[in-house]
Amino acid sequence: MTNRKLLTEYVSAFTHSLVFSGVSDAVISPGSRSTPLAYACMKQEGLAVHRQIDERSAGYYALGLAKASGKPVMLLCTSGTAAANFFPAIVEAYYARVPLLVVTADRPHELREVGAPQAINQINLFGAHVKWSADLPMPEEDNRLDFLSRHLHRSVASAKTEPKGPVHLNVPFREPLRIDFEQSYESKGEVMHFVGESALSAQAEGFLLETLELERGLLVVGEMPEPLPAVFWDFAEKLQWPILADPLSNLRANTAKQHQHLIIDSYDALLKNESFKSAIQPEAVIRIGPQPVSKPLTAFLAAVKPKIYAVMDESPMMRDAQSVVTHHLQASAKNLWQLPLGQQKESAYLAEWQKGSMLFWQLADEHCETELDEGVLAKAFFGELDKCNLVIGSSMPIRDVDTYFRTTDKDILMYANRGANGIDGVVSTAFGVQAANKRHTYLYIGDLSFLHDMNGLIASRLQETDMTIVVMNNDGGGIFSYLPQSEEERYFEALFGTPTGLKFEDAARMYDTEYAAVETKQQLIDALRTEKHKSVKIIEVFTDRANNTKTHRKLWNRLNEELGK
Amino acid sequence: MTNRKLLTEYVSAFTHSLVFSGVSDAVISPGSRSTPLAYACMKQEGLAVHRQIDERSAGYYALGLAKASGKPVMLLCTSGTAAANFFPAIVEAYYARVPLLVVTADRPHELREVGAPQAINQINLFGAHVKWSADLPMPEEDNRLDFLSRHLHRSVASAKTEPKGPVHLNVPFREPLRIDFEQSYESKGEVMHFVGESALSAQAEGFLLETLELERGLLVVGEMPEPLPAVFWDFAEKLQWPILADPLSNLRANTAKQHQHLIIDSYDALLKNESFKSAIQPEAVIRIGPQPVSKPLTAFLAAVKPKIYAVMDESPMMRDAQSVVTHHLQASAKNLWQLPLGQQKESAYLAEWQKGSMLFWQLADEHCETELDEGVLAKAFFGELDKCNLVIGSSMPIRDVDTYFRTTDKDILMYANRGANGIDGVVSTAFGVQAANKRHTYLYIGDLSFLHDMNGLIASRLQETDMTIVVMNNDGGGIFSYLPQSEEERYFEALFGTPTGLKFEDAARMYDTEYAAVETKQQLIDALRTEKHKSVKIIEVFTDRANNTKTHRKLWNRLNEELGK
């Protein structure tokens, strides 16, 4: 066999095994060393290829795609610093538990660590932030394709096993790098894969059932990969506990009207109030998903230290930053709603939460009639959404959603990068999310975060998309105005505000997107309702950092007046 | 003592020790956890603070600054994926041997690996690509400032020890994060540092002197951190060997007219010719610095396999990608020109090289009169330079410089990222280089590379600069047209050309820079000569990928005709 034949056979087996294992998307950045695998991806039936020139953005694009599709995504780049650019997205995927198959092309052994160009030490390149890493052999005369298919099986299985996460394969190629496009490939057999599901012991079930009988109980739901099934709602209606629903729980939208009374979506505001907090202490808390975004909720639970704080988390790393969890049920959350729970009676505790919630939304509505700040604009924006994805930036945007996104039966799927909460890569994550389910996607993002990943827009030049980006431009690091540092004026603008004076109209022109600049609620609503003719629309909302902090506090003061200090 | 006192004392000791050890610049990205150190940097006498919002760009900015200043630069960011964004620049610094002190702020132990926001596992985050990594203790009642100052001494010493490179310090802080600006700090003593210099044994000197007596010898000079001293020229004039000078050798500019006869700057072109190659075989080669950019030179030396191929390299990793080096002198290159060499006689071998070189430049000049391609434009551009830095992008730009930059006595310092040869981070590297010596700086870069690090321009919004950027826009990956892949049309544009159709006029407007679009040699010269009123000027040169390849080959064909096939 010629070298080209062996190479073709190797990369064909590679992509074939991937598709067999359930991978249907590959994100590729241009490069030379990765040529054989890039060709094989283009050729492979059942594999859609997405392209992005900036590898950092490519990583986050793959992350969004994997997150929204629920399937592992292949991420391919050439050798050298290209691979190092994947690192931020890999770290995020590791903590957010998103399955990625990261494939880095490499030089053969004789070109490693000898000063050859674009050759860096790629062995275990991503350290502790991948679940598994392997250095594959080169295509060779005695191609062990059976071994290759099993290693790919293990890679994908590992990425998909809870807690899900990224896996790294390093693949060396020797020149020449061209494959034979006519050569056919027939697999000699792949590994069939069956995965067992985690089930709780009778003892654990007994503990949960006993806990669920308590009246003053809270069900806290953190990020969920998709909307919960109908059986969850049967369970929740029997339980009659208030459900504190994080923005990413997928419970604040797509929730039928008859179930909405169970959802408490205003806890972030209510738990800033001392009277409310002392009146509302729970006996027990059960949490599924990671810790919610809300700092007031976290602080509340840390202060109360409930006698029972049970977390259902499939990983030994149960995510308990306050050291208050008392019971760790290391199993799938679905074990909870499959419990044989009897119908509980109507709960006064739930009613207390509902009363607080009603009050908050009444005050918030009034506030939004008379004031103008980022929160007010955010609430108006959320009111316009339906049948779409909403990708939410870190820092202020996720907090705006937490405060102002009221539970609805409209069809909105929400996503954010909460593994490491970085402001980086958010634009690309949004494009990846859009590519997964092809729905119209809204990205709600701050100006620094948008600027950080403006290269995410390159994706829109290389594949179809349907995106509206709402950039809250307060010219710098808005969130820092809420931190204690802001009391110290010295160096504040230099180190934290970092105003760049940049506006994004020119970025919109460069990427040939639609653009609107708005300052008022009505302008924002008009911009959102104007029919979109291009694949991307950018709406830049100009707000004032100092004013945001001030009027934001007005609402909390009103709430305090009503609830008592 | 209060917590704030301890914290202030700790970070003051930190920055004081840094400055004592010779660090004079810190590059900071905004973030919360890093607040105490950021404040201390602002406060620290003798430390200049540079800011960049995008940590990836910040990393490359620090790299450029360290490269051009010859001093280690501190790079600071907050916890989380911010730190992961430093990775590409750290990898480049590791292979390019540039001293960096990478400082990542971290959460205290109780917030690590428990699902806390912006907390990732930062221990040994950069793996094999830093020379040393330490996790520092938190500020505490019994602050061991003597230990802290010694660890900082070791960090900086390690970064500066040959082979130089990046060092990583992870520093945990617990809230509150504010320091006392009025609190003074007096060091209780720092470590005085004396570094021994590598000297060759009598045996090694004997070997070198014997080798240098050979007539058909080549001195190959790769990247040098700064122009070589006068004693080098005394040595070179005695030696009478041809000096093959890489673009980054700092020998192609700042070279007095009387020494220029020794410099061979056209070897990349000449060594594409078979007749010339067989006539010009050397008996011995001595190389200082890393392997030159030129592929024809590398291939030539690999084919000739000179009986003596001696490399002076202070690292055990002597950079020999072709496995042809026969003698490794692990010592500073300055040992070479300090040898007691007698005056050699005029050399026929040198004359042969000079004759080839004359011919090449004659043909190149003729070519540039009649043709229009990237090379022709490049040559016109280089002719305009003086008293400036020239930062050169990877891929085609460095090759254009290799081919078309003719040795001159003008004052031009050249820089490029050749550690891993990435196209990433080049814009930021240029701004960092400019910040080091404050000279007018030209960045010569391709469109994909410019796009990759467009965020590098953010630096121009946060500090003064003086930059002219010449972007060669051939709408995509120009270098791939020179690779064997280009013979295969299938998927070529999708995977390698990746045309985005992006033009940079809007980017220029966004960043408020001057802008000119040019297509001809005269337009380019005019744009370069037009007085610059803003801190940054972008000149976008539109060329045609297909045409570049074609007319490029014309010149080689002419050369082949003259030299014989």
mmCIF file with all atom_site columns, N, CA, C and O in Angstrom, chain A residues 35 51 54-56 85 95 113-114 117 121 320 421 424 452 455 461 485 494 500 509, chain B residues 35 51 54-56 81 85 95 113-114 117 121 320 421 424 452 455 461 485 494 500 509:
data_model
loop_
_atom_site.group_PDB
_atom_site.id
_atom_site.type_symbol
_atom_site.label_atom_id
_atom_site.label_alt_id
_atom_site.label_comp_id
_atom_site.label_asym_id
_atom_site.label_entity_id
_atom_site.label_seq_id
_atom_site.pdbx_PDB_ins_code
_atom_site.Cartn_x
_atom_site.Cartn_y
_atom_site.Cartn_z
_atom_site.occupancy
_atom_site.B_iso_or_equiv
_atom_site.pdbx_formal_charge
_atom_site.auth_seq_id
_atom_site.auth_comp_id
_atom_site.auth_asym_id
_atom_site.auth_atom_id
_atom_site.pdbx_PDB_model_num
ATOM 1   N N  . THR A 1 35  ? -4.660  18.737 7.749  1.00 0.00 ? 35  THR A N  1
ATOM 2   C CA . THR A 1 35  ? -5.270  18.520 6.437  1.00 0.00 ? 35  THR A CA 1
ATOM 3   C C  . THR A 1 35  ? -5.934  17.151 6.254  1.00 0.00 ? 35  THR A C  1
ATOM 4   O O  . THR A 1 35  ? -7.089  17.081 5.839  1.00 0.00 ? 35  THR A O  1
ATOM 5   N N  . ARG A 1 51  ? -16.916 26.024 10.317 1.00 0.00 ? 51  ARG A N  1
ATOM 6   C CA . ARG A 1 51  ? -15.574 26.577 10.251 1.00 0.00 ? 51  ARG A CA 1
ATOM 7   C C  . ARG A 1 51  ? -15.456 27.898 11.012 1.00 0.00 ? 51  ARG A C  1
ATOM 8   O O  . ARG A 1 51  ? -16.395 28.689 11.052 1.00 0.00 ? 51  ARG A O  1
ATOM 9   N N  . ASP A 1 54  ? -10.539 31.720 13.996 1.00 0.00 ? 54  ASP A N  1
ATOM 10  C CA . ASP A 1 54  ? -9.900  31.927 15.302 1.00 0.00 ? 54  ASP A CA 1
ATOM 11  C C  . ASP A 1 54  ? -10.181 30.702 16.175 1.00 0.00 ? 54  ASP A C  1
ATOM 12  O O  . ASP A 1 54  ? -11.332 30.412 16.519 1.00 0.00 ? 54  ASP A O  1
ATOM 13  N N  . GLU A 1 55  ? -9.140  30.000 16.571 1.00 0.00 ? 55  GLU A N  1
ATOM 14  C CA . GLU A 1 55  ? -9.331  28.748 17.321 1.00 0.00 ? 55  GLU A CA 1
ATOM 15  C C  . GLU A 1 55  ? -9.983  28.985 18.676 1.00 0.00 ? 55  GLU A C  1
ATOM 16  O O  . GLU A 1 55  ? -10.718 28.123 19.168 1.00 0.00 ? 55  GLU A O  1
ATOM 17  N N  . ARG A 1 56  ? -9.692  30.114 19.304 1.00 0.00 ? 56  ARG A N  1
ATOM 18  C CA . ARG A 1 56  ? -10.355 30.370 20.587 1.00 0.00 ? 56  ARG A CA 1
ATOM 19  C C  . ARG A 1 56  ? -11.861 30.440 20.385 1.00 0.00 ? 56  ARG A C  1
ATOM 20  O O  . ARG A 1 56  ? -12.630 29.819 21.132 1.00 0.00 ? 56  ARG A O  1
ATOM 21  N N  . ASN A 1 85  ? -4.928  27.900 21.829 1.00 0.00 ? 85  ASN A N  1
ATOM 22  C CA . ASN A 1 85  ? -6.074  28.806 21.776 1.00 0.00 ? 85  ASN A CA 1
ATOM 23  C C  . ASN A 1 85  ? -7.388  28.119 22.167 1.00 0.00 ? 85  ASN A C  1
ATOM 24  O O  . ASN A 1 85  ? -8.364  28.783 22.496 1.00 0.00 ? 85  ASN A O  1
ATOM 25  N N  . TYR A 1 95  ? -15.680 22.439 33.367 1.00 0.00 ? 95  TYR A N  1
ATOM 26  C CA . TYR A 1 95  ? -16.473 22.785 34.555 1.00 0.00 ? 95  TYR A CA 1
ATOM 27  C C  . TYR A 1 95  ? -17.970 22.831 34.257 1.00 0.00 ? 95  TYR A C  1
ATOM 28  O O  . TYR A 1 95  ? -18.783 22.596 35.140 1.00 0.00 ? 95  TYR A O  1
ATOM 29  N N  . GLU A 1 113 ? 9.907   18.886 19.598 1.00 0.00 ? 113 GLU A N  1
ATOM 30  C CA . GLU A 1 113 ? 10.918  19.382 20.537 1.00 0.00 ? 113 GLU A CA 1
ATOM 31  C C  . GLU A 1 113 ? 12.308  19.455 19.919 1.00 0.00 ? 113 GLU A C  1
ATOM 32  O O  . GLU A 1 113 ? 13.311  19.196 20.585 1.00 0.00 ? 113 GLU A O  1
ATOM 33  N N  . VAL A 1 114 ? 12.355  19.775 18.632 1.00 0.00 ? 114 VAL A N  1
ATOM 34  C CA . VAL A 1 114 ? 13.646  19.934 17.963 1.00 0.00 ? 114 VAL A CA 1
ATOM 35  C C  . VAL A 1 114 ? 13.715  21.279 17.252 1.00 0.00 ? 114 VAL A C  1
ATOM 36  O O  . VAL A 1 114 ? 14.545  21.484 16.371 1.00 0.00 ? 114 VAL A O  1
ATOM 37  N N  . PRO A 1 117 ? 9.114   24.223 13.071 1.00 0.00 ? 117 PRO A N  1
ATOM 38  C CA . PRO A 1 117 ? 8.078   25.240 13.157 1.00 0.00 ? 117 PRO A CA 1
ATOM 39  C C  . PRO A 1 117 ? 6.714   24.665 13.554 1.00 0.00 ? 117 PRO A C  1
ATOM 40  O O  . PRO A 1 117 ? 6.386   23.534 13.197 1.00 0.00 ? 117 PRO A O  1
ATOM 41  N N  . ASN A 1 121 ? 4.961   21.024 22.539 1.00 0.00 ? 121 ASN A N  1
ATOM 42  C CA . ASN A 1 121 ? 4.708   19.778 23.258 1.00 0.00 ? 121 ASN A CA 1
ATOM 43  C C  . ASN A 1 121 ? 3.206   19.634 23.521 1.00 0.00 ? 121 ASN A C  1
ATOM 44  O O  . ASN A 1 121 ? 2.663   20.250 24.431 1.00 0.00 ? 121 ASN A O  1
ATOM 45  N N  . ASP A 1 320 ? -20.384 22.753 46.059 1.00 0.00 ? 320 ASP A N  1
ATOM 46  C CA . ASP A 1 320 ? -20.894 23.270 47.334 1.00 0.00 ? 320 ASP A CA 1
ATOM 47  C C  . ASP A 1 320 ? -19.900 24.310 47.840 1.00 0.00 ? 320 ASP A C  1
ATOM 48  O O  . ASP A 1 320 ? -19.140 24.070 48.777 1.00 0.00 ? 320 ASP A O  1
ATOM 49  N N  . ASN A 1 421 ? -17.727 30.902 34.360 1.00 0.00 ? 421 ASN A N  1
ATOM 50  C CA . ASN A 1 421 ? -18.312 32.255 34.349 1.00 0.00 ? 421 ASN A CA 1
ATOM 51  C C  . ASN A 1 421 ? -17.456 33.298 33.666 1.00 0.00 ? 421 ASN A C  1
ATOM 52  O O  . ASN A 1 421 ? -17.502 34.467 34.044 1.00 0.00 ? 421 ASN A O  1
ATOM 53  N N  . ASP A 1 424 ? -15.337 35.612 28.354 1.00 0.00 ? 424 ASP A N  1
ATOM 54  C CA . ASP A 1 424 ? -14.743 35.295 27.055 1.00 0.00 ? 424 ASP A CA 1
ATOM 55  C C  . ASP A 1 424 ? -15.569 34.259 26.292 1.00 0.00 ? 424 ASP A C  1
ATOM 56  O O  . ASP A 1 424 ? -16.270 33.441 26.874 1.00 0.00 ? 424 ASP A O  1
ATOM 57  N N  . HIS A 1 452 ? -14.451 41.220 23.656 1.00 0.00 ? 452 HIS A N  1
ATOM 58  C CA . HIS A 1 452 ? -13.499 40.129 23.912 1.00 0.00 ? 452 HIS A CA 1
ATOM 59  C C  . HIS A 1 452 ? -13.597 39.053 22.835 1.00 0.00 ? 452 HIS A C  1
ATOM 60  O O  . HIS A 1 452 ? -12.585 38.519 22.384 1.00 0.00 ? 452 HIS A O  1
ATOM 61  N N  . ASN A 1 455 ? -14.377 38.295 17.436 1.00 0.00 ? 455 ASN A N  1
ATOM 62  C CA . ASN A 1 455 ? -14.018 37.332 16.397 1.00 0.00 ? 455 ASN A CA 1
ATOM 63  C C  . ASN A 1 455 ? -15.052 36.219 16.262 1.00 0.00 ? 455 ASN A C  1
ATOM 64  O O  . ASN A 1 455 ? -15.060 35.506 15.262 1.00 0.00 ? 455 ASN A O  1
ATOM 65  N N  . ARG A 1 461 ? -19.613 34.597 8.721  1.00 0.00 ? 461 ARG A N  1
ATOM 66  C CA . ARG A 1 461 ? -19.146 34.733 7.340  1.00 0.00 ? 461 ARG A CA 1
ATOM 67  C C  . ARG A 1 461 ? -18.927 33.379 6.698  1.00 0.00 ? 461 ARG A C  1
ATOM 68  O O  . ARG A 1 461 ? -18.698 33.289 5.495  1.00 0.00 ? 461 ARG A O  1
ATOM 69  N N  . GLN A 1 485 ? -14.805 47.417 45.464 1.00 0.00 ? 485 GLN A N  1
ATOM 70  C CA . GLN A 1 485 ? -13.730 48.210 44.874 1.00 0.00 ? 485 GLN A CA 1
ATOM 71  C C  . GLN A 1 485 ? -14.230 49.586 44.446 1.00 0.00 ? 485 GLN A C  1
ATOM 72  O O  . GLN A 1 485 ? -13.465 50.542 44.379 1.00 0.00 ? 485 GLN A O  1
ATOM 73  N N  . ALA A 1 494 ? -9.069  53.186 35.639 1.00 0.00 ? 494 ALA A N  1
ATOM 74  C CA . ALA A 1 494 ? -7.902  52.596 34.972 1.00 0.00 ? 494 ALA A CA 1
ATOM 75  C C  . ALA A 1 494 ? -7.927  51.078 35.064 1.00 0.00 ? 494 ALA A C  1
ATOM 76  O O  . ALA A 1 494 ? -7.654  50.376 34.092 1.00 0.00 ? 494 ALA A O  1
ATOM 77  N N  . THR A 1 500 ? -13.142 52.062 26.915 1.00 0.00 ? 500 THR A N  1
ATOM 78  C CA . THR A 1 500 ? -12.395 52.076 25.654 1.00 0.00 ? 500 THR A CA 1
ATOM 79  C C  . THR A 1 500 ? -13.006 53.071 24.682 1.00 0.00 ? 500 THR A C  1
ATOM 80  O O  . THR A 1 500 ? -12.411 53.373 23.658 1.00 0.00 ? 500 THR A O  1
ATOM 81  N N  . ARG A 1 509 ? -20.721 47.097 10.485 1.00 0.00 ? 509 ARG A N  1
ATOM 82  C CA . ARG A 1 509 ? -20.485 47.350 9.060  1.00 0.00 ? 509 ARG A CA 1
ATOM 83  C C  . ARG A 1 509 ? -19.440 46.382 8.514  1.00 0.00 ? 509 ARG A C  1
ATOM 84  O O  . ARG A 1 509 ? -19.579 45.813 7.445  1.00 0.00 ? 509 ARG A O  1
ATOM 85  N N  . THR B 1 35  ? -7.421  42.310 42.193 1.00 0.00 ? 35  THR B N  1
ATOM 86  C CA . THR B 1 35  ? -7.443  43.706 42.653 1.00 0.00 ? 35  THR B CA 1
ATOM 87  C C  . THR B 1 35  ? -6.251  44.104 43.540 1.00 0.00 ? 35  THR B C  1
ATOM 88  O O  . THR B 1 35  ? -5.593  45.115 43.259 1.00 0.00 ? 35  THR B O  1
ATOM 89  N N  . ARG B 1 51  ? -2.272  48.229 30.036 1.00 0.00 ? 51  ARG B N  1
ATOM 90  C CA . ARG B 1 51  ? -3.550  47.540 30.188 1.00 0.00 ? 51  ARG B CA 1
ATOM 91  C C  . ARG B 1 51  ? -4.083  46.996 28.867 1.00 0.00 ? 51  ARG B C  1
ATOM 92  O O  . ARG B 1 51  ? -3.885  47.585 27.813 1.00 0.00 ? 51  ARG B O  1
ATOM 93  N N  . ASP B 1 54  ? -8.417  42.078 26.676 1.00 0.00 ? 54  ASP B N  1
ATOM 94  C CA . ASP B 1 54  ? -8.416  40.682 26.234 1.00 0.00 ? 54  ASP B CA 1
ATOM 95  C C  . ASP B 1 54  ? -7.123  40.029 26.729 1.00 0.00 ? 54  ASP B C  1
ATOM 96  O O  . ASP B 1 54  ? -6.027  40.407 26.316 1.00 0.00 ? 54  ASP B O  1
ATOM 97  N N  . GLU B 1 55  ? -7.255  39.020 27.576 1.00 0.00 ? 55  GLU B N  1
ATOM 98  C CA . GLU B 1 55  ? -6.070  38.403 28.180 1.00 0.00 ? 55  GLU B CA 1
ATOM 99  C C  . GLU B 1 55  ? -5.175  37.728 27.145 1.00 0.00 ? 55  GLU B C  1
ATOM 100 O O  . GLU B 1 55  ? -3.954  37.681 27.311 1.00 0.00 ? 55  GLU B O  1
ATOM 101 N N  . ARG B 1 56  ? -5.770  37.175 26.088 1.00 0.00 ? 56  ARG B N  1
ATOM 102 C CA . ARG B 1 56  ? -4.918  36.563 25.064 1.00 0.00 ? 56  ARG B CA 1
ATOM 103 C C  . ARG B 1 56  ? -4.013  37.619 24.451 1.00 0.00 ? 56  ARG B C  1
ATOM 104 O O  . ARG B 1 56  ? -2.803  37.404 24.288 1.00 0.00 ? 56  ARG B O  1
ATOM 105 N N  . THR B 1 81  ? -11.124 31.424 33.463 1.00 0.00 ? 81  THR B N  1
ATOM 106 C CA . THR B 1 81  ? -10.659 31.256 32.084 1.00 0.00 ? 81  THR B CA 1
ATOM 107 C C  . THR B 1 81  ? -9.779  32.423 31.637 1.00 0.00 ? 81  THR B C  1
ATOM 108 O O  . THR B 1 81  ? -9.050  32.288 30.661 1.00 0.00 ? 81  THR B O  1
ATOM 109 N N  . ASN B 1 85  ? -6.611  32.118 28.862 1.00 0.00 ? 85  ASN B N  1
ATOM 110 C CA . ASN B 1 85  ? -6.387  32.924 27.666 1.00 0.00 ? 85  ASN B CA 1
ATOM 111 C C  . ASN B 1 85  ? -4.918  33.324 27.482 1.00 0.00 ? 85  ASN B C  1
ATOM 112 O O  . ASN B 1 85  ? -4.504  33.681 26.388 1.00 0.00 ? 85  ASN B O  1
ATOM 113 N N  . TYR B 1 95  ? 8.899   28.686 23.781 1.00 0.00 ? 95  TYR B N  1
ATOM 114 C CA . TYR B 1 95  ? 9.745   28.242 22.670 1.00 0.00 ? 95  TYR B CA 1
ATOM 115 C C  . TYR B 1 95  ? 10.616  29.363 22.114 1.00 0.00 ? 95  TYR B C  1
ATOM 116 O O  . TYR B 1 95  ? 11.688  29.104 21.574 1.00 0.00 ? 95  TYR B O  1
ATOM 117 N N  . GLU B 1 113 ? -12.356 24.250 43.401 1.00 0.00 ? 113 GLU B N  1
ATOM 118 C CA . GLU B 1 113 ? -12.934 22.940 43.043 1.00 0.00 ? 113 GLU B CA 1
ATOM 119 C C  . GLU B 1 113 ? -14.194 22.623 43.839 1.00 0.00 ? 113 GLU B C  1
ATOM 120 O O  . GLU B 1 113 ? -14.449 21.481 44.209 1.00 0.00 ? 113 GLU B O  1
ATOM 121 N N  . VAL B 1 114 ? -14.972 23.659 44.150 1.00 0.00 ? 114 VAL B N  1
ATOM 122 C CA . VAL B 1 114 ? -16.235 23.438 44.850 1.00 0.00 ? 114 VAL B CA 1
ATOM 123 C C  . VAL B 1 114 ? -17.380 24.110 44.095 1.00 0.00 ? 114 VAL B C  1
ATOM 124 O O  . VAL B 1 114 ? -18.451 24.326 44.653 1.00 0.00 ? 114 VAL B O  1
ATOM 125 N N  . PRO B 1 117 ? -17.785 30.457 41.506 1.00 0.00 ? 117 PRO B N  1
ATOM 126 C CA . PRO B 1 117 ? -17.645 31.102 40.201 1.00 0.00 ? 117 PRO B CA 1
ATOM 127 C C  . PRO B 1 117 ? -16.215 31.533 39.917 1.00 0.00 ? 117 PRO B C  1
ATOM 128 O O  . PRO B 1 117 ? -15.475 31.907 40.829 1.00 0.00 ? 117 PRO B O  1
ATOM 129 N N  . ASN B 1 121 ? -8.995  25.025 38.316 1.00 0.00 ? 121 ASN B N  1
ATOM 130 C CA . ASN B 1 121 ? -7.778  24.464 38.904 1.00 0.00 ? 121 ASN B CA 1
ATOM 131 C C  . ASN B 1 121 ? -6.555  25.132 38.268 1.00 0.00 ? 121 ASN B C  1
ATOM 132 O O  . ASN B 1 121 ? -6.148  24.780 37.166 1.00 0.00 ? 121 ASN B O  1
ATOM 133 N N  . ASP B 1 320 ? 17.402  21.344 16.214 1.00 0.00 ? 320 ASP B N  1
ATOM 134 C CA . ASP B 1 320 ? 18.001  20.678 15.053 1.00 0.00 ? 320 ASP B CA 1
ATOM 135 C C  . ASP B 1 320 ? 16.936  19.787 14.441 1.00 0.00 ? 320 ASP B C  1
ATOM 136 O O  . ASP B 1 320 ? 16.946  18.572 14.588 1.00 0.00 ? 320 ASP B O  1
ATOM 137 N N  . ASN B 1 421 ? 5.717   29.941 15.727 1.00 0.00 ? 421 ASN B N  1
ATOM 138 C CA . ASN B 1 421 ? 5.317   30.424 14.406 1.00 0.00 ? 421 ASN B CA 1
ATOM 139 C C  . ASN B 1 421 ? 3.819   30.574 14.212 1.00 0.00 ? 421 ASN B C  1
ATOM 140 O O  . ASN B 1 421 ? 3.313   30.420 13.107 1.00 0.00 ? 421 ASN B O  1
ATOM 141 N N  . ASP B 1 424 ? -1.288  33.816 15.498 1.00 0.00 ? 424 ASP B N  1
ATOM 142 C CA . ASP B 1 424 ? -2.065  34.469 16.561 1.00 0.00 ? 424 ASP B CA 1
ATOM 143 C C  . ASP B 1 424 ? -1.209  35.477 17.335 1.00 0.00 ? 424 ASP B C  1
ATOM 144 O O  . ASP B 1 424 ? 0.008   35.338 17.438 1.00 0.00 ? 424 ASP B O  1
ATOM 145 N N  . HIS B 1 452 ? -7.211  37.618 13.353 1.00 0.00 ? 452 HIS B N  1
ATOM 146 C CA . HIS B 1 452 ? -7.113  36.739 14.525 1.00 0.00 ? 452 HIS B CA 1
ATOM 147 C C  . HIS B 1 452 ? -6.886  37.551 15.797 1.00 0.00 ? 452 HIS B C  1
ATOM 148 O O  . HIS B 1 452 ? -7.452  37.256 16.845 1.00 0.00 ? 452 HIS B O  1
ATOM 149 N N  . ASN B 1 455 ? -8.211  42.255 18.320 1.00 0.00 ? 455 ASN B N  1
ATOM 150 C CA . ASN B 1 455 ? -8.341  42.781 19.684 1.00 0.00 ? 455 ASN B CA 1
ATOM 151 C C  . ASN B 1 455 ? -7.032  43.390 20.188 1.00 0.00 ? 455 ASN B C  1
ATOM 152 O O  . ASN B 1 455 ? -7.048  44.115 21.180 1.00 0.00 ? 455 ASN B O  1
ATOM 153 N N  . ARG B 1 461 ? -6.188  51.961 22.665 1.00 0.00 ? 461 ARG B N  1
ATOM 154 C CA . ARG B 1 461 ? -7.181  52.798 23.331 1.00 0.00 ? 461 ARG B CA 1
ATOM 155 C C  . ARG B 1 461 ? -6.807  53.057 24.776 1.00 0.00 ? 461 ARG B C  1
ATOM 156 O O  . ARG B 1 461 ? -7.429  53.859 25.446 1.00 0.00 ? 461 ARG B O  1
ATOM 157 N N  . GLN B 1 485 ? -1.207  20.972 -0.842 1.00 0.00 ? 485 GLN B N  1
ATOM 158 C CA . GLN B 1 485 ? -2.669  20.888 -0.781 1.00 0.00 ? 485 GLN B CA 1
ATOM 159 C C  . GLN B 1 485 ? -3.334  21.676 -1.897 1.00 0.00 ? 485 GLN B C  1
ATOM 160 O O  . GLN B 1 485 ? -4.453  21.356 -2.296 1.00 0.00 ? 485 GLN B O  1
ATOM 161 N N  . ALA B 1 494 ? -12.774 26.033 1.101  1.00 0.00 ? 494 ALA B N  1
ATOM 162 C CA . ALA B 1 494 ? -13.509 25.820 2.351  1.00 0.00 ? 494 ALA B CA 1
ATOM 163 C C  . ALA B 1 494 ? -12.559 25.602 3.518  1.00 0.00 ? 494 ALA B C  1
ATOM 164 O O  . ALA B 1 494 ? -12.746 26.141 4.607  1.00 0.00 ? 494 ALA B O  1
ATOM 165 N N  . THR B 1 500 ? -13.108 35.304 3.900  1.00 0.00 ? 500 THR B N  1
ATOM 166 C CA . THR B 1 500 ? -14.179 35.862 4.730  1.00 0.00 ? 500 THR B CA 1
ATOM 167 C C  . THR B 1 500 ? -14.769 37.111 4.066  1.00 0.00 ? 500 THR B C  1
ATOM 168 O O  . THR B 1 500 ? -15.810 37.591 4.490  1.00 0.00 ? 500 THR B O  1
ATOM 169 N N  . ARG B 1 509 ? -12.087 52.449 11.454 1.00 0.00 ? 509 ARG B N  1
ATOM 170 C CA . ARG B 1 509 ? -13.009 53.473 11.945 1.00 0.00 ? 509 ARG B CA 1
ATOM 171 C C  . ARG B 1 509 ? -13.374 53.188 13.403 1.00 0.00 ? 509 ARG B C  1
ATOM 172 O O  . ARG B 1 509 ? -13.415 54.077 14.244 1.00 0.00 ? 509 ARG B O  1
#
